[in-house]
PDB file of C-alpha atoms in Angstrom:
ATOM      1  CA  SER A   1      -5.012  10.851   6.516  1.00 67.00           C
ATOM      2  CA  VAL A   2      -8.636  10.469   5.528  1.00 80.00           C
ATOM      3  CA  ASP A   3      -8.611   7.190   7.464  1.00 81.00           C
ATOM      4  CA  ASN A   4      -8.026   9.020  10.721  1.00 86.00           C
ATOM      5  CA  TYR A   5      -9.577  12.477  10.615  1.00 89.00           C
ATOM      6  CA  GLY A   6     -12.902  14.003   9.697  1.00 87.00           C
ATOM      7  CA  ASN A   7     -16.158  12.398   8.662  1.00 86.00           C
ATOM      8  CA  GLY A   8     -18.838  12.669   6.005  1.00 88.00           C
ATOM      9  CA  ARG A   9     -19.733  16.192   7.174  1.00 90.00           C
ATOM     10  CA  THR A  10     -16.212  17.564   6.702  1.00 88.00           C
ATOM     11  CA  PRO A  11     -16.303  20.407   4.141  1.00 88.00           C
ATOM     12  CA  VAL A  12     -14.946  19.683   0.626  1.00 82.00           C
ATOM     13  CA  MET A  13     -13.406  16.279   1.465  1.00 83.00           C
ATOM     14  CA  GLY A  14     -16.342  14.799   3.433  1.00 87.00           C
ATOM     15  CA  ASN A  15     -17.513  12.346   0.777  1.00 83.00           C
ATOM     16  CA  ILE A  16     -13.960  11.052   0.263  1.00 80.00           C
ATOM     17  CA  ILE A  17     -13.405  10.714   4.021  1.00 86.00           C
ATOM     18  CA  ALA A  18     -16.701   8.859   4.486  1.00 88.00           C
ATOM     19  CA  ALA A  19     -15.856   6.490   1.643  1.00 82.00           C
ATOM     20  CA  PHE A  20     -12.369   5.713   2.976  1.00 80.00           C
ATOM     21  CA  GLN A  21     -13.537   5.189   6.542  1.00 84.00           C
ATOM     22  CA  GLY A  22     -16.520   3.092   5.416  1.00 84.00           C
ATOM     23  CA  HIS A  23     -14.176   1.020   3.278  1.00 85.00           C
ATOM     24  CA  HIS A  24     -12.630  -0.457   6.437  1.00 82.00           C
ATOM     25  CA  SER A  25     -15.878  -2.147   7.406  1.00 82.00           C
ATOM     26  CA  ALA A  26     -16.575  -3.542   3.921  1.00 86.00           C
ATOM     27  CA  PRO A  27     -13.309  -3.496   1.927  1.00 87.00           C
ATOM     28  CA  TRP A  28     -14.463  -5.884  -0.807  1.00 88.00           C
ATOM     29  CA  THR A  29     -17.150  -3.473  -2.057  1.00 90.00           C
ATOM     30  CA  ILE A  30     -14.509  -1.440  -3.885  1.00 90.00           C
ATOM     31  CA  THR A  31     -14.059  -4.378  -6.260  1.00 93.00           C
ATOM     32  CA  TYR A  32     -17.642  -4.038  -7.533  1.00 94.00           C
ATOM     33  CA  ARG A  33     -17.113  -0.529  -8.881  1.00 92.00           C
ATOM     34  CA  GLY A  34     -16.318   0.280 -12.478  1.00 94.00           C
ATOM     35  CA  PHE A  35     -13.434   2.639 -13.208  1.00 95.00           C
ATOM     36  CA  CYS A  36     -15.441   5.891 -13.412  1.00 94.00           C
ATOM     37  CA  ASN A  37     -17.503   5.064 -10.330  1.00 92.00           C
ATOM     38  CA  ASN A  38     -14.302   4.262  -8.462  1.00 90.00           C
ATOM     39  CA  VAL A  39     -12.295   7.402  -9.230  1.00 92.00           C
ATOM     40  CA  TRP A  40     -14.823  10.194  -9.715  1.00 90.00           C
ATOM     41  CA  LYS A  41     -14.752  11.436  -6.106  1.00 84.00           C
ATOM     42  CA  LEU A  42     -11.021  12.086  -6.379  1.00 87.00           C
ATOM     43  CA  CYS A  43     -11.564  14.094  -9.561  1.00 90.00           C
ATOM     44  CA  ILE A  44     -13.270  16.802  -7.493  1.00 86.00           C
ATOM     45  CA  PRO A  45     -10.226  17.894  -5.469  1.00 85.00           C
ATOM     46  CA  PHE A  46      -7.559  16.669  -7.917  1.00 90.00           C
ATOM     47  CA  GLY A  47      -9.122  17.155 -11.363  1.00 90.00           C
ATOM     48  CA  LEU A  48      -8.720  19.693 -14.135  1.00 89.00           C
ATOM     49  CA  PRO A  49      -9.832  22.766 -12.135  1.00 90.00           C
ATOM     50  CA  THR A  50      -7.062  22.133  -9.579  1.00 92.00           C
ATOM     51  CA  VAL A  51      -4.414  21.571 -12.242  1.00 91.00           C
ATOM     52  CA  ALA A  52      -5.603  24.663 -14.131  1.00 92.00           C
ATOM     53  CA  ALA A  53      -5.518  26.800 -10.964  1.00 94.00           C
ATOM     54  CA  ILE A  54      -2.006  25.625 -10.067  1.00 94.00           C
ATOM     55  CA  SER A  55      -0.830  26.220 -13.626  1.00 93.00           C
ATOM     56  CA  PHE A  56      -2.343  29.714 -13.590  1.00 95.00           C
ATOM     57  CA  VAL A  57      -0.657  30.581 -10.277  1.00 95.00           C
ATOM     58  CA  ALA A  58       2.679  29.117 -11.427  1.00 94.00           C
ATOM     59  CA  GLY A  59       2.466  31.075 -14.673  1.00 94.00           C
ATOM     60  CA  PRO A  60       3.642  30.174 -18.171  1.00 94.00           C
ATOM     61  CA  GLU A  61       7.294  30.671 -17.158  1.00 96.00           C
ATOM     62  CA  ASN A  62       7.082  27.571 -14.889  1.00 95.00           C
ATOM     63  CA  PRO A  63       5.860  24.698 -17.094  1.00 94.00           C
ATOM     64  CA  MET A  64       7.600  22.110 -14.904  1.00 95.00           C
ATOM     65  CA  VAL A  65       5.365  23.104 -11.981  1.00 95.00           C
ATOM     66  CA  SER A  66       2.324  22.428 -14.161  1.00 93.00           C
ATOM     67  CA  LEU A  67       3.786  19.130 -15.341  1.00 95.00           C
ATOM     68  CA  PHE A  68       4.620  18.026 -11.802  1.00 95.00           C
ATOM     69  CA  PHE A  69       1.150  18.818 -10.437  1.00 94.00           C
ATOM     70  CA  SER A  70      -0.549  17.307 -13.493  1.00 94.00           C
ATOM     71  CA  PHE A  71       1.299  14.047 -12.864  1.00 94.00           C
ATOM     72  CA  PHE A  72       0.697  14.275  -9.102  1.00 93.00           C
ATOM     73  CA  CYS A  73      -3.052  14.825  -9.527  1.00 93.00           C
ATOM     74  CA  PHE A  74      -3.306  12.047 -12.143  1.00 93.00           C
ATOM     75  CA  SER A  75      -1.485   9.684  -9.763  1.00 91.00           C
ATOM     76  CA  GLU A  76      -3.771  10.663  -6.893  1.00 89.00           C
ATOM     77  CA  ILE A  77      -6.858   9.928  -8.973  1.00 92.00           C
ATOM     78  CA  MET A  78      -5.418   6.615 -10.211  1.00 92.00           C
ATOM     79  CA  SER A  79      -4.444   5.605  -6.661  1.00 90.00           C
ATOM     80  CA  GLN A  80      -8.042   4.575  -6.081  1.00 90.00           C
ATOM     81  CA  GLU A  81      -7.903   2.116  -8.976  1.00 93.00           C
ATOM     82  CA  LEU A  82      -4.536   0.740  -7.796  1.00 93.00           C
ATOM     83  CA  HIS A  83      -6.126   0.378  -4.371  1.00 92.00           C
ATOM     84  CA  LYS A  84      -9.087  -1.497  -5.883  1.00 94.00           C
ATOM     85  CA  TRP A  85      -6.751  -3.962  -7.573  1.00 95.00           C
ATOM     86  CA  SER A  86      -5.114  -4.764  -4.214  1.00 94.00           C
ATOM     87  CA  HIS A  87      -8.499  -6.143  -3.098  1.00 94.00           C
ATOM     88  CA  MET A  88      -9.010  -8.322  -6.170  1.00 95.00           C
ATOM     89  CA  THR A  89      -7.714 -11.816  -6.847  1.00 95.00           C
ATOM     90  CA  LYS A  90      -4.991 -12.465  -9.390  1.00 96.00           C
ATOM     91  CA  LYS A  91      -7.594 -13.904 -11.762  1.00 97.00           C
ATOM     92  CA  GLU A  92      -9.745 -10.766 -11.592  1.00 96.00           C
ATOM     93  CA  VAL A  93      -7.122  -8.273 -12.761  1.00 96.00           C
ATOM     94  CA  PRO A  94      -5.141  -7.919 -15.997  1.00 96.00           C
ATOM     95  CA  ALA A  95      -1.796  -9.737 -16.093  1.00 97.00           C
ATOM     96  CA  ILE A  96       0.081  -6.424 -16.115  1.00 96.00           C
ATOM     97  CA  VAL A  97      -1.477  -5.558 -12.729  1.00 96.00           C
ATOM     98  CA  ASN A  98      -0.162  -8.800 -11.238  1.00 96.00           C
ATOM     99  CA  THR A  99       3.279  -8.043 -12.653  1.00 96.00           C
ATOM    100  CA  LEU A 100       3.244  -4.503 -11.233  1.00 94.00           C
ATOM    101  CA  GLN A 101       2.158  -5.838  -7.830  1.00 94.00           C
ATOM    102  CA  ASP A 102       4.761  -8.610  -7.857  1.00 93.00           C
ATOM    103  CA  LEU A 103       7.480  -6.047  -8.655  1.00 92.00           C
ATOM    104  CA  GLY A 104       6.287  -3.771  -5.840  1.00 89.00           C
ATOM    105  CA  ILE A 105       5.487  -0.943  -8.245  1.00 91.00           C
ATOM    106  CA  THR A 106       1.846  -0.952  -7.129  1.00 93.00           C
ATOM    107  CA  ILE A 107       0.501  -2.100  -3.760  1.00 92.00           C
ATOM    108  CA  GLY A 108       0.045  -5.850  -3.481  1.00 92.00           C
ATOM    109  CA  ARG A 109      -2.723  -7.812  -1.826  1.00 92.00           C
ATOM    110  CA  VAL A 110      -0.854  -9.032   1.272  1.00 90.00           C
ATOM    111  CA  PRO A 111       0.871  -5.734   2.129  1.00 87.00           C
ATOM    112  CA  HIS A 112      -2.377  -3.820   1.762  1.00 89.00           C
ATOM    113  CA  ALA A 113      -4.352  -6.335   3.837  1.00 89.00           C
ATOM    114  CA  GLN A 114      -2.158  -5.332   6.798  1.00 87.00           C
ATOM    115  CA  HIS A 115      -3.758  -1.895   6.646  1.00 86.00           C
ATOM    116  CA  HIS A 116      -7.238  -3.366   7.050  1.00 86.00           C
ATOM    117  CA  MET A 117      -6.724  -4.493  10.616  1.00 85.00           C
ATOM    118  CA  ALA A 118      -8.084  -2.328  13.438  1.00 84.00           C
ATOM    119  CA  PRO A 119      -7.035   0.191  14.648  1.00 87.00           C
ATOM    120  CA  TYR A 120      -5.953   1.056  11.077  1.00 84.00           C
ATOM    121  CA  ASP A 121      -2.785   2.668  12.386  1.00 87.00           C
ATOM    122  CA  GLY A 122      -0.278   1.939   9.647  1.00 87.00           C
ATOM    123  CA  ASN A 123       0.440   0.835   6.103  1.00 87.00           C
ATOM    124  CA  TYR A 124      -1.264   3.958   4.757  1.00 86.00           C
ATOM    125  CA  CYS A 125       0.501   4.061   1.382  1.00 86.00           C
ATOM    126  CA  ILE A 126      -1.947   2.624  -1.150  1.00 81.00           C
ATOM    127  CA  VAL A 127      -0.123   3.376  -4.401  1.00 85.00           C
ATOM    128  CA  SER A 128       2.953   1.175  -4.068  1.00 86.00           C
ATOM    129  CA  GLY A 129       3.386   0.519  -0.371  1.00 83.00           C
ATOM    130  CA  PHE A 130       7.078   1.229  -0.910  1.00 85.00           C
ATOM    131  CA  CYS A 131       7.256   3.694   1.981  1.00 89.00           C
ATOM    132  CA  ASN A 132       5.063   1.804   4.469  1.00 89.00           C
ATOM    133  CA  GLU A 133       7.824   0.002   6.345  1.00 89.00           C
ATOM    134  CA  ALA A 134      10.007   3.082   6.719  1.00 91.00           C
ATOM    135  CA  LEU A 135       7.112   5.333   7.741  1.00 91.00           C
ATOM    136  CA  ASP A 136       5.703   2.824  10.240  1.00 91.00           C
ATOM    137  CA  ASN A 137       9.100   1.939  11.724  1.00 92.00           C
ATOM    138  CA  SER A 138      10.039   5.595  12.075  1.00 94.00           C
ATOM    139  CA  GLY A 139       6.744   6.433  13.778  1.00 93.00           C
ATOM    140  CA  PHE A 140       6.169   9.277  11.326  1.00 94.00           C
ATOM    141  CA  PHE A 141       2.362   9.120  11.388  1.00 92.00           C
ATOM    142  CA  ARG A 142       2.176   8.705  15.185  1.00 93.00           C
ATOM    143  CA  TRP A 143       4.456  11.730  15.543  1.00 95.00           C
ATOM    144  CA  MET A 144       2.201  13.747  13.202  1.00 94.00           C
ATOM    145  CA  GLU A 145      -0.912  12.632  15.094  1.00 93.00           C
ATOM    146  CA  HIS A 146       0.712  13.705  18.352  1.00 95.00           C
ATOM    147  CA  ARG A 147       1.457  17.152  16.864  1.00 96.00           C
ATOM    148  CA  ILE A 148      -2.138  17.512  15.657  1.00 93.00           C
ATOM    149  CA  TYR A 149      -3.410  16.528  19.095  1.00 95.00           C
ATOM    150  CA  GLU A 150      -1.121  19.086  20.756  1.00 95.00           C
ATOM    151  CA  ILE A 151      -2.260  21.847  18.397  1.00 95.00           C
ATOM    152  CA  ASN A 152      -6.021  21.323  18.441  1.00 93.00           C
ATOM    153  CA  GLY A 153      -6.853  18.465  20.817  1.00 92.00           C
ATOM    154  CA  VAL A 154      -8.255  16.239  18.065  1.00 92.00           C
ATOM    155  CA  GLU A 155      -7.444  12.534  18.425  1.00 93.00           C
ATOM    156  CA  SER A 156      -6.943  10.329  15.393  1.00 92.00           C
ATOM    157  CA  ASN A 157      -9.488   7.559  14.856  1.00 90.00           C
ATOM    158  CA  SER A 158      -6.751   4.964  15.458  1.00 91.00           C
ATOM    159  CA  MET A 159      -6.046   6.538  18.871  1.00 93.00           C
ATOM    160  CA  LYS A 160      -9.773   6.411  19.679  1.00 93.00           C
ATOM    161  CA  LEU A 161      -9.932   2.726  18.696  1.00 91.00           C
ATOM    162  CA  ASP A 162      -6.840   1.672  20.634  1.00 93.00           C
ATOM    163  CA  PRO A 163      -6.285   3.185  24.102  1.00 95.00           C
ATOM    164  CA  GLU A 164      -2.843   1.555  24.312  1.00 94.00           C
ATOM    165  CA  LEU A 165      -1.802   3.166  21.018  1.00 93.00           C
ATOM    166  CA  ARG A 166      -3.122   6.495  22.315  1.00 94.00           C
ATOM    167  CA  ALA A 167      -1.112   6.218  25.531  1.00 95.00           C
ATOM    168  CA  LYS A 168       2.073   5.260  23.690  1.00 95.00           C
ATOM    169  CA  THR A 169       1.639   8.086  21.179  1.00 94.00           C
ATOM    170  CA  LEU A 170       1.095  10.668  23.910  1.00 95.00           C
ATOM    171  CA  ARG A 171       4.213   9.365  25.709  1.00 95.00           C
ATOM    172  CA  GLY A 172       6.227   9.915  22.536  1.00 94.00           C
ATOM    173  CA  GLU A 173       6.561   6.221  21.653  1.00 93.00           C
ATOM    174  CA  TYR A 174       5.794   6.514  17.964  1.00 94.00           C
ATOM    175  CA  ARG A 175       7.233   3.395  16.346  1.00 91.00           C
ATOM    176  CA  LEU A 176       4.681   0.764  15.393  1.00 83.00           C
ATOM    177  CA  THR A 177       5.389  -2.771  16.525  1.00 72.00           C
ATOM    178  CA  GLN A 178       4.707  -5.529  14.045  1.00 59.00           C
TER     179      GLN A 178
END
């Protein structure tokens, strides 16, 4: 997760990581950005060159691979706009956005606000939030962070911010408590 690892100096993804981590201290600033200014950083790793490279590797005999990754990369780029809408009031977004949020198709304001509480240890899904409860209750991300720590000794930012969370994670207690 770019919320928990790396910084602005991280190769390739550094500017995205810095933006995501900085967003926690001033989350409303995302609402001031126009569409292009909001999504352009994600076009670097997920734009046309990536889709073209994947399509080339998959070859013409695998068009479904190209279709899948085209949709995946488009969704990744658009996730930033869906994320922006979760920080805006109902009056500031088109009616269709409110409908999509109310139906749980895109992330809503209240569910996403839970992610913006230190130590930023859960509710990572910013497209729909559909998986947040299951992932947090299962301890999936804590388990992954424990594996990363075991492999290379790098602590997640959430572990650095919350010594109790760190201790629980390293004891194998992965489930987040609400």
